[in-house]
Amino acid sequence: MSANTPVVSIAYHSGYGHTAVIAEAVRNGAAEAGATVHLIKVDEIDDAQWELLDASDAIVFGSPTYMGTASGAFHVFAEATSKRWFADAWQDKLAAGFTNSGSKSGDKLHTLQFFQTLAAQHGMSWVNLGLKPGWNSSTGSENDLNRLGFFSGAAAQSNSDEGPEAVHKADVATAEHLGRRVAETARVFAAGRAALASA
């Protein structure tokens, strides 16, 4: 990859559109930071999109949290990555993750840990959110970045009786931050590899 133009792919599933809003925000953040970004719906993935993942410098996993883990559609995708595992196709790529649920906690941490384990099995390096928690003091507010206080990745909460248009703006901004962080980390990794190769 070019040190100036990392390639970031976002492999995600969205059941009702809320998680798709978060995926778009991750894309916007990564693109703002200078990355080439691909959005890939894992329940519609085709051979060309598998190849895009293989050619990416970073893959960001995303799914709603259903019944304490990633959605069934994402689990199908995760199992299908075993073909990449056998070939070490994603070895040393960067990985990150995001999730959404109807509750403030909703066991979202379990979904992010599932993504981390998937990334570790592929030999990928995990990029965390890199934000202090928000909304945890008398001067904080629900509009703070990382208002739900997650560290492993971007977590969003969407009311179960509202549509995707009601996804919280602070959660969108937090996802944009994650996208920028992934793109910037990918650029640093590329520069380091280039420096080592020329040493």
Short mmCIF file of C-alpha atoms in Angstrom, two decimals:
data_model
loop_
_atom_site.label_atom_id
_atom_site.label_comp_id
_atom_site.label_asym_id
_atom_site.label_seq_id
_atom_site.Cartn_x
_atom_site.Cartn_y
_atom_site.Cartn_z
CA MET A 1 0.00 0.00 0.00
CA SER A 2 0.95 3.62 -0.31
CA ALA A 3 1.89 5.18 3.00
CA ASN A 4 -0.34 8.09 2.00
CA THR A 5 -3.38 6.09 0.89
CA PRO A 6 -4.20 3.12 3.11
CA VAL A 7 -7.04 0.85 2.06
CA VAL A 8 -9.69 0.25 4.71
CA SER A 9 -12.61 -2.14 4.27
CA ILE A 10 -15.63 -2.20 6.55
CA ALA A 11 -17.20 -5.66 6.71
CA TYR A 12 -20.54 -5.31 8.46
CA HIS A 13 -24.11 -6.52 8.87
CA SER A 14 -27.07 -4.33 9.73
CA GLY A 15 -30.44 -5.82 10.58
CA TYR A 16 -32.62 -2.70 10.69
CA GLY A 17 -30.36 0.05 9.37
CA HIS A 18 -28.98 1.44 12.64
CA THR A 19 -25.64 -0.34 12.35
CA ALA A 20 -25.41 0.77 8.71
CA VAL A 21 -25.45 4.38 9.94
CA ILE A 22 -22.46 3.58 12.17
CA ALA A 23 -20.69 1.83 9.28
CA GLU A 24 -21.15 4.93 7.12
CA ALA A 25 -19.70 7.05 9.92
CA VAL A 26 -16.61 4.81 10.16
CA ARG A 27 -16.24 5.12 6.39
CA ASN A 28 -16.53 8.91 6.53
CA GLY A 29 -13.89 9.14 9.24
CA ALA A 30 -11.45 6.89 7.41
CA ALA A 31 -11.99 8.73 4.12
CA GLU A 32 -11.50 12.08 5.88
CA ALA A 33 -8.15 10.76 7.09
CA GLY A 34 -7.12 9.98 3.50
CA ALA A 35 -7.95 6.29 3.16
CA THR A 36 -9.56 4.50 0.26
CA VAL A 37 -12.59 2.87 1.88
CA HIS A 38 -14.84 -0.03 0.86
CA LEU A 39 -18.18 -0.77 2.54
CA ILE A 40 -19.00 -4.48 2.35
CA LYS A 41 -22.29 -5.98 3.52
CA VAL A 42 -21.30 -9.42 4.74
CA ASP A 43 -24.73 -10.94 4.04
CA GLU A 44 -24.35 -9.96 0.36
CA ILE A 45 -20.61 -10.54 -0.07
CA ASP A 46 -19.35 -11.78 -3.45
CA ASP A 47 -16.00 -13.00 -4.76
CA ALA A 48 -14.89 -9.51 -5.80
CA GLN A 49 -15.57 -8.20 -2.30
CA TRP A 50 -13.63 -11.06 -0.71
CA GLU A 51 -10.73 -9.95 -2.89
CA LEU A 52 -11.17 -6.37 -1.68
CA LEU A 53 -10.84 -7.62 1.89
CA ASP A 54 -7.73 -9.59 0.97
CA ALA A 55 -6.17 -6.48 -0.57
CA SER A 56 -7.03 -4.18 2.34
CA ASP A 57 -4.58 -2.85 4.88
CA ALA A 58 -7.25 -2.77 7.58
CA ILE A 59 -10.60 -4.49 8.06
CA VAL A 60 -13.19 -3.02 10.41
CA PHE A 61 -15.80 -5.52 11.60
CA GLY A 62 -19.31 -4.33 12.43
CA SER A 63 -22.55 -5.90 13.57
CA PRO A 64 -25.52 -5.24 15.79
CA THR A 65 -25.46 -7.08 19.08
CA TYR A 66 -28.27 -9.63 19.13
CA MET A 67 -28.77 -11.86 22.17
CA GLY A 68 -25.34 -11.00 23.53
CA THR A 69 -23.20 -11.49 20.43
CA ALA A 70 -22.82 -10.50 16.79
CA SER A 71 -25.72 -11.24 14.47
CA GLY A 72 -26.22 -14.63 12.86
CA ALA A 73 -25.37 -13.15 9.47
CA PHE A 74 -22.04 -11.90 10.78
CA HIS A 75 -21.29 -15.28 12.34
CA VAL A 76 -21.85 -16.91 8.94
CA PHE A 77 -19.34 -14.49 7.46
CA ALA A 78 -16.87 -15.12 10.29
CA GLU A 79 -16.98 -18.86 9.69
CA ALA A 80 -16.47 -18.29 5.97
CA THR A 81 -13.23 -16.42 6.70
CA SER A 82 -11.68 -19.78 7.60
CA LYS A 83 -10.59 -20.07 3.96
CA ARG A 84 -8.51 -16.93 4.54
CA TRP A 85 -7.22 -18.36 7.82
CA PHE A 86 -5.81 -21.45 6.09
CA ALA A 87 -3.95 -19.24 3.61
CA ASP A 88 -2.82 -16.60 6.16
CA ALA A 89 -4.44 -14.08 3.83
CA TRP A 90 -5.15 -11.55 6.58
CA GLN A 91 -1.96 -12.06 8.59
CA ASP A 92 -0.59 -8.74 9.93
CA LYS A 93 -3.47 -6.62 8.67
CA LEU A 94 -5.05 -4.16 11.06
CA ALA A 95 -8.50 -4.83 12.52
CA ALA A 96 -11.06 -2.85 14.50
CA GLY A 97 -14.74 -3.14 15.33
CA PHE A 98 -18.05 -1.47 16.15
CA THR A 99 -21.46 -2.56 17.31
CA ASN A 100 -24.91 -1.24 18.19
CA SER A 101 -27.73 -2.39 20.44
CA GLY A 102 -30.96 -1.13 21.92
CA SER A 103 -29.65 -0.95 25.48
CA LYS A 104 -26.89 1.20 26.89
CA SER A 105 -24.85 -1.90 27.67
CA GLY A 106 -26.70 -4.64 25.84
CA ASP A 107 -23.68 -6.94 26.20
CA LYS A 108 -21.95 -5.06 23.39
CA LEU A 109 -18.55 -5.81 24.93
CA HIS A 110 -19.06 -9.48 24.09
CA THR A 111 -19.54 -8.61 20.41
CA LEU A 112 -16.38 -6.49 20.37
CA GLN A 113 -14.46 -9.29 22.07
CA PHE A 114 -15.78 -11.71 19.45
CA PHE A 115 -14.35 -9.42 16.77
CA GLN A 116 -11.04 -9.23 18.64
CA THR A 117 -10.83 -13.02 18.83
CA LEU A 118 -11.64 -13.34 15.13
CA ALA A 119 -8.90 -10.84 14.34
CA ALA A 120 -6.42 -12.63 16.61
CA GLN A 121 -7.11 -15.96 14.92
CA HIS A 122 -6.17 -14.33 11.63
CA GLY A 123 -2.98 -12.86 13.10
CA MET A 124 -4.26 -9.30 12.75
CA SER A 125 -3.34 -6.34 14.96
CA TRP A 126 -6.26 -4.76 16.82
CA VAL A 127 -6.83 -0.98 16.79
CA ASN A 128 -8.73 0.15 19.86
CA LEU A 129 -10.93 3.23 20.11
CA GLY A 130 -8.30 5.39 21.78
CA LEU A 131 -10.78 7.60 23.62
CA LYS A 132 -11.36 8.29 27.29
CA PRO A 133 -14.95 7.57 28.38
CA GLY A 134 -17.47 10.37 28.17
CA TRP A 135 -20.65 11.13 30.11
CA ASN A 136 -19.17 9.93 33.40
CA SER A 137 -19.05 13.11 35.44
CA SER A 138 -21.37 15.87 36.61
CA THR A 139 -20.07 18.07 33.80
CA GLY A 140 -20.40 15.40 31.11
CA SER A 141 -23.33 14.86 28.79
CA GLU A 142 -24.83 12.29 26.48
CA ASN A 143 -23.32 14.28 23.61
CA ASP A 144 -19.77 13.39 24.65
CA LEU A 145 -17.61 11.24 22.41
CA ASN A 146 -17.56 7.65 23.67
CA ARG A 147 -20.60 8.43 25.81
CA LEU A 148 -21.09 4.71 26.57
CA GLY A 149 -17.54 4.25 27.83
CA PHE A 150 -16.18 1.47 25.61
CA PHE A 151 -12.47 1.05 24.91
CA SER A 152 -12.19 -1.94 22.55
CA GLY A 153 -14.15 -0.32 19.73
CA ALA A 154 -17.01 1.99 18.87
CA ALA A 155 -20.29 1.20 20.61
CA ALA A 156 -23.65 2.75 19.80
CA GLN A 157 -27.09 2.61 21.39
CA SER A 158 -30.26 3.04 19.34
CA ASN A 159 -33.75 3.09 20.79
CA SER A 160 -35.63 -0.01 19.70
CA ASP A 161 -38.75 1.95 18.79
CA GLU A 162 -36.97 4.44 16.52
CA GLY A 163 -35.51 4.11 13.04
CA PRO A 164 -31.96 4.63 11.75
CA GLU A 165 -32.50 8.37 11.49
CA ALA A 166 -32.51 8.51 15.31
CA VAL A 167 -29.03 7.03 15.80
CA HIS A 168 -27.37 9.24 18.41
CA LYS A 169 -25.11 11.94 16.97
CA ALA A 170 -22.45 11.29 19.61
CA ASP A 171 -22.30 7.63 18.56
CA VAL A 172 -21.92 8.71 14.93
CA ALA A 173 -19.08 11.05 15.90
CA THR A 174 -17.43 8.29 17.93
CA ALA A 175 -17.58 5.97 14.91
CA GLU A 176 -16.06 8.67 12.73
CA HIS A 177 -13.23 8.92 15.25
CA LEU A 178 -12.66 5.16 14.97
CA GLY A 179 -12.47 5.40 11.18
CA ARG A 180 -9.89 8.18 11.36
CA ARG A 181 -7.86 6.26 13.94
CA VAL A 182 -7.79 3.11 11.80
CA ALA A 183 -6.70 5.05 8.70
CA GLU A 184 -4.02 6.95 10.60
CA THR A 185 -2.71 3.77 12.23
CA ALA A 186 -2.57 2.06 8.85
CA ARG A 187 -0.48 4.93 7.53
CA VAL A 188 1.95 4.63 10.44
CA PHE A 189 2.28 0.87 9.91
CA ALA A 190 2.96 1.40 6.20
CA ALA A 191 5.61 4.01 6.88
CA GLY A 192 7.28 1.72 9.41
CA ARG A 193 7.36 -1.21 7.01
CA ALA A 194 8.77 1.02 4.27
CA ALA A 195 11.48 2.27 6.62
CA LEU A 196 12.41 -1.26 7.66
CA ALA A 197 12.53 -2.41 4.04
CA SER A 198 14.94 0.37 3.10
CA ALA A 199 17.13 0.06 6.20
#
